[in-house]
Amino acid sequence: MFKKFSFAVAVVMVVTMLFSAIPGFAAEAGGEEYVRFTAQGNDPYATFIFSSAGNNNKIDPDTVTWAALRYRTGSQYDSSGAEYTAQFYVSPAAEPCIPVKYNHTGNWETAIIDMTSVSSVTELESIWSSEKYTAVNTIRFDPLEPDRDPENTASDGNGQVNDGDYIDIAWIAFFEKEEDAKAYTGKENTPYCLLDVDSLLELNGANKLKAQRYNDEGAVATPEPPKDAPVKYVLSPREDAVNNPQAFTSHESCAIEFVVPEGMSFKSLSLSSPTWGAQENASLDAVIYAWNSDYDTTIAGTELGTFRKENHVDNMEVEMDFGVILPPGKYVIYMTATDDTIGAWNGNYDEVGYDAIFYFDDMENESWFPASWITLINGTDKAIEIATPAPTEVPTEKPTAAPTEAPQPTEAPQPTEAPKPTDAPKPTEANKDADGKKNNKWLIPVVIGAVVVAAAVCAIVIASAKKKKK
């Protein structure tokens, strides 16, 4: 009887081992935690920083060419009916991708991936090498990729990720050897690099992707943060309907004006920032000012803090932390970029919060705003005090000429004798007027004299006539 019982137990153990080796019957993750990635629109992805729990926090793509991905499918089909796949990209992100095909069983599975592979529909060669993969502390992962399965002949390339579709990921481990990838169960200390739950929850440069910590009992409650803990709020959400990133290096300056609400304090502002491929030194400088009267007066004022980002990685977030906590009020962040190419993805211009305004070259832009987030702290206890800017004095106009002295009093003029009459001048060339005509003023006395003589002659003639009549 005991032998039969022992034999039955042995059979059960063997059968259990056999079935557990089959992917479809793999053991569930039990009470272990995992990350549920949920799509919040089409093309969800993020860039992830390798965990310190791995043997290295930087990958060597020339030697590390294998990966093991522990997953459980939730949603199976995209909007076109094609099965979801996944894909990796080197960092900075560039084509071609490294494709991952899911086994859509709804059970926990482990996919083994050759990181030097490319999709059979691409004509590009693998760029999994140190020549192209330069930001080696990060990797991009797209957990839900629509319509990319080359084996699906019905695929037309127009599939979209459905809002709310999801997949569960427990870990992603990277190895130098294929056999090590196949042997990994999540417990061995063998990965060259590792993305564990904590690192998978940290979304960098995320697009339309939400990450939540889960276990088999459901979502793991996130502890309530302290009341004064920093909280990130959307300033303008990423807008994928229009693909319109702007390079800041194409402008002399860029700036964001915004308002910190009453009862809160400002900590930082973040941008979703591309570099248009690998760059040697994509950098950004920024200064923050308190608002004073108008834009020009503000950026000519006192700097409250400065920020510099060097060697930015494509599609990672740039968090501009100025090293100070600022109280409620209006501020301007003034940015310049002169080294290599750096910029920001477009946000939704119709969904800009916090009374924000964007400037290119000191001119308000009325059609574009960057995808951005603002980190605020509830309360003002940690904020510094900012002196209220003095009102700008209106300059007094300077006189255009020196004032004249008051006139000095002069002596009364002394009376002079009346001028004596002079003889009429004889006509000469000098008696002509300036216009060349002769001056005839001397004729007046001559005529008078002639009249007098004529009158005298007439009197004599009349007197003589009277004498003759007698």
Short mmCIF file of C-alpha atoms in Angstrom, two decimals, residues 228-454:
data_model
loop_
_atom_site.label_atom_id
_atom_site.label_comp_id
_atom_site.label_asym_id
_atom_site.label_seq_id
_atom_site.Cartn_x
_atom_site.Cartn_y
_atom_site.Cartn_z
CA ASP A 228 4.60 68.59 1.58
CA ALA A 229 5.81 65.95 -0.92
CA PRO A 230 6.42 67.19 -4.49
CA VAL A 231 3.63 66.29 -6.93
CA LYS A 232 3.93 66.48 -10.71
CA TYR A 233 1.06 68.13 -12.57
CA VAL A 234 0.48 68.36 -16.31
CA LEU A 235 1.24 71.78 -17.74
CA SER A 236 0.39 70.70 -21.31
CA PRO A 237 -0.18 67.04 -22.31
CA ARG A 238 1.74 65.43 -25.17
CA GLU A 239 -0.21 65.79 -28.42
CA ASP A 240 0.34 62.91 -30.84
CA ALA A 241 -2.30 63.85 -33.38
CA VAL A 242 0.16 66.45 -34.66
CA ASN A 243 3.83 65.46 -34.65
CA ASN A 244 5.49 68.84 -34.31
CA PRO A 245 8.59 68.93 -32.07
CA GLN A 246 10.53 72.20 -32.02
CA ALA A 247 14.31 72.51 -31.81
CA PHE A 248 15.28 75.18 -29.29
CA THR A 249 18.64 75.54 -30.99
CA SER A 250 16.82 77.13 -33.95
CA HIS A 251 16.02 80.15 -31.76
CA GLU A 252 18.06 82.63 -29.78
CA SER A 253 15.87 81.99 -26.75
CA CYS A 254 12.73 80.24 -25.52
CA ALA A 255 10.73 80.99 -22.40
CA ILE A 256 7.75 79.78 -20.37
CA GLU A 257 5.64 82.13 -18.30
CA PHE A 258 3.41 80.45 -15.68
CA VAL A 259 1.58 81.02 -12.40
CA VAL A 260 2.05 79.03 -9.17
CA PRO A 261 -1.35 78.86 -7.39
CA GLU A 262 -1.94 80.23 -3.92
CA GLY A 263 -1.14 77.77 -1.15
CA MET A 264 1.46 75.91 -3.25
CA SER A 265 5.18 76.21 -3.97
CA PHE A 266 7.18 75.64 -7.14
CA LYS A 267 9.93 72.99 -7.29
CA SER A 268 10.66 72.21 -10.96
CA LEU A 269 9.40 72.17 -14.54
CA SER A 270 9.92 69.24 -16.94
CA LEU A 271 9.90 68.95 -20.73
CA SER A 272 9.52 65.92 -23.00
CA SER A 273 12.72 66.54 -24.88
CA PRO A 274 14.06 64.97 -28.11
CA THR A 275 17.53 65.49 -29.57
CA TRP A 276 16.83 64.24 -33.10
CA GLY A 277 19.19 61.28 -32.73
CA ALA A 278 22.53 60.79 -31.03
CA GLN A 279 24.30 64.01 -30.03
CA GLU A 280 27.70 64.59 -28.50
CA ASN A 281 26.55 67.34 -26.16
CA ALA A 282 22.89 68.27 -26.36
CA SER A 283 22.61 70.84 -23.58
CA LEU A 284 20.14 73.37 -22.22
CA ASP A 285 20.62 76.41 -19.97
CA ALA A 286 17.77 78.02 -18.04
CA VAL A 287 17.21 80.89 -15.61
CA ILE A 288 14.08 81.56 -13.55
CA TYR A 289 12.80 85.06 -12.75
CA ALA A 290 9.94 86.45 -10.67
CA TRP A 291 7.47 88.42 -12.77
CA ASN A 292 7.88 92.19 -12.71
CA SER A 293 5.52 94.45 -14.68
CA ASP A 294 6.10 92.94 -18.14
CA TYR A 295 8.15 90.29 -19.94
CA ASP A 296 11.10 92.50 -20.91
CA THR A 297 11.42 93.98 -17.42
CA THR A 298 11.19 90.49 -15.90
CA ILE A 299 14.05 88.89 -17.86
CA ALA A 300 16.21 91.92 -17.15
CA GLY A 301 15.69 91.44 -13.42
CA THR A 302 17.30 89.37 -10.67
CA GLU A 303 17.94 85.66 -11.25
CA LEU A 304 16.26 83.43 -8.66
CA GLY A 305 18.05 80.27 -9.81
CA THR A 306 19.88 78.68 -12.73
CA PHE A 307 19.88 75.24 -14.36
CA ARG A 308 22.06 73.46 -16.91
CA LYS A 309 21.52 70.08 -18.58
CA GLU A 310 24.42 68.48 -20.44
CA ASN A 311 24.64 65.36 -22.63
CA HIS A 312 20.86 64.97 -22.79
CA VAL A 313 19.58 61.61 -24.03
CA ASP A 314 17.03 61.58 -26.84
CA ASN A 315 13.39 61.52 -25.67
CA MET A 316 14.20 61.65 -21.97
CA GLU A 317 12.57 64.23 -19.75
CA VAL A 318 14.50 67.35 -18.83
CA GLU A 319 13.58 68.32 -15.28
CA MET A 320 14.63 71.91 -14.63
CA ASP A 321 15.25 72.08 -10.89
CA PHE A 322 16.71 75.46 -9.92
CA GLY A 323 17.72 74.49 -6.40
CA VAL A 324 15.13 76.74 -4.74
CA ILE A 325 11.50 76.35 -3.64
CA LEU A 326 9.50 79.36 -4.78
CA PRO A 327 6.27 80.77 -3.30
CA PRO A 328 3.01 81.40 -5.16
CA GLY A 329 3.24 83.94 -7.95
CA LYS A 330 4.06 84.43 -11.60
CA TYR A 331 7.44 83.35 -13.00
CA VAL A 332 9.36 83.17 -16.26
CA ILE A 333 11.84 80.42 -17.15
CA TYR A 334 14.21 81.72 -19.83
CA MET A 335 16.02 79.02 -21.85
CA THR A 336 18.92 79.01 -24.31
CA ALA A 337 20.40 76.08 -26.24
CA THR A 338 23.59 76.46 -28.25
CA ASP A 339 25.32 73.05 -28.13
CA ASP A 340 24.01 70.42 -30.58
CA THR A 341 20.27 69.92 -31.08
CA ILE A 342 17.76 69.82 -28.24
CA GLY A 343 14.10 70.81 -28.04
CA ALA A 344 10.67 69.66 -26.92
CA TRP A 345 7.77 67.61 -28.21
CA ASN A 346 4.58 69.52 -28.84
CA GLY A 347 1.90 69.64 -26.19
CA ASN A 348 -1.78 70.30 -26.69
CA TYR A 349 -2.09 74.06 -27.18
CA ASP A 350 -5.77 73.94 -26.20
CA GLU A 351 -4.99 72.27 -22.86
CA VAL A 352 -2.40 74.55 -21.29
CA GLY A 353 -2.77 75.08 -17.55
CA TYR A 354 -1.45 77.46 -14.92
CA ASP A 355 -1.96 80.52 -17.16
CA ALA A 356 1.16 79.49 -19.04
CA ILE A 357 2.50 81.30 -22.12
CA PHE A 358 5.38 80.21 -24.36
CA TYR A 359 7.85 82.57 -26.05
CA PHE A 360 10.19 82.11 -29.01
CA ASP A 361 12.85 84.83 -29.32
CA ASP A 362 11.03 87.02 -26.74
CA MET A 363 7.80 86.95 -28.75
CA GLU A 364 4.63 85.24 -27.46
CA ASN A 365 3.81 82.15 -29.54
CA GLU A 366 0.09 81.71 -30.11
CA SER A 367 0.08 78.30 -31.80
CA TRP A 368 2.61 76.01 -30.07
CA PHE A 369 3.36 74.89 -26.51
CA PRO A 370 5.75 72.15 -25.33
CA ALA A 371 4.62 68.91 -23.69
CA SER A 372 5.48 69.75 -20.10
CA TRP A 373 4.87 69.13 -16.41
CA ILE A 374 5.17 71.30 -13.33
CA THR A 375 6.18 69.92 -9.93
CA LEU A 376 4.53 71.68 -7.00
CA ILE A 377 4.56 71.28 -3.23
CA ASN A 378 1.42 71.70 -1.14
CA GLY A 379 2.07 74.55 1.27
CA THR A 380 4.59 77.36 1.38
CA ASP A 381 6.67 76.54 4.47
CA LYS A 382 9.70 75.50 2.40
CA ALA A 383 9.52 78.40 -0.03
CA ILE A 384 12.03 81.22 0.05
CA GLU A 385 10.94 84.81 0.49
CA ILE A 386 11.04 86.98 -2.60
CA ALA A 387 11.23 90.73 -2.25
CA THR A 388 8.44 92.50 -4.08
CA PRO A 389 10.03 94.16 -7.11
CA ALA A 390 10.08 97.95 -6.81
CA PRO A 391 7.87 99.67 -9.36
CA THR A 392 9.78 100.89 -12.35
CA GLU A 393 10.29 104.64 -12.11
CA VAL A 394 9.22 106.74 -15.06
CA PRO A 395 12.38 108.56 -16.17
CA THR A 396 12.25 112.39 -16.03
CA GLU A 397 12.86 113.92 -19.41
CA LYS A 398 16.16 115.74 -19.58
CA PRO A 399 16.12 119.33 -20.96
CA THR A 400 17.21 119.49 -24.56
CA ALA A 401 19.20 122.73 -24.00
CA ALA A 402 20.82 124.53 -21.08
CA PRO A 403 18.51 127.12 -19.48
CA THR A 404 19.24 130.70 -20.46
CA GLU A 405 20.27 133.32 -17.88
CA ALA A 406 17.83 136.03 -16.91
CA PRO A 407 18.48 139.23 -18.89
CA GLN A 408 20.55 141.83 -17.07
CA PRO A 409 18.96 145.31 -16.63
CA THR A 410 20.37 147.97 -18.90
CA GLU A 411 20.70 151.75 -18.47
CA ALA A 412 17.94 153.95 -19.87
CA PRO A 413 18.93 155.41 -23.22
CA GLN A 414 20.17 159.04 -23.18
CA PRO A 415 18.17 161.57 -25.30
CA THR A 416 19.91 162.70 -28.43
CA GLU A 417 19.57 165.86 -30.55
CA ALA A 418 17.18 165.79 -33.46
CA PRO A 419 19.03 165.26 -36.69
CA LYS A 420 19.58 168.31 -38.87
CA PRO A 421 18.03 168.36 -42.33
CA THR A 422 20.42 167.75 -45.09
CA ASP A 423 20.44 168.93 -48.67
CA ALA A 424 18.86 166.70 -51.20
CA PRO A 425 21.57 164.52 -52.67
CA LYS A 426 22.41 164.73 -56.27
CA PRO A 427 21.56 161.59 -58.18
CA THR A 428 24.46 159.25 -58.47
CA GLU A 429 24.89 155.59 -59.15
CA ALA A 430 24.98 155.05 -55.41
CA ASN A 431 21.44 156.34 -55.06
CA LYS A 432 19.98 153.36 -56.73
CA ASP A 433 17.92 150.84 -54.74
CA ALA A 434 19.14 147.27 -54.24
CA ASP A 435 16.90 146.14 -57.09
CA GLY A 436 18.72 148.41 -59.50
CA LYS A 437 15.99 151.09 -59.75
CA LYS A 438 16.83 154.79 -59.19
CA ASN A 439 15.95 156.32 -55.84
CA ASN A 440 13.43 159.29 -56.51
CA LYS A 441 13.04 160.54 -52.97
CA TRP A 442 14.97 163.77 -53.83
CA LEU A 443 12.28 164.86 -56.35
CA ILE A 444 9.81 165.90 -53.61
CA PRO A 445 11.59 169.11 -52.45
CA VAL A 446 12.39 170.04 -56.05
CA VAL A 447 8.73 169.86 -57.01
CA ILE A 448 7.72 171.96 -54.00
CA GLY A 449 10.29 174.58 -54.91
CA ALA A 450 9.05 174.68 -58.48
CA VAL A 451 5.49 175.22 -57.28
CA VAL A 452 6.61 178.13 -55.09
CA VAL A 453 8.48 179.79 -58.00
CA ALA A 454 5.48 179.31 -60.29
#
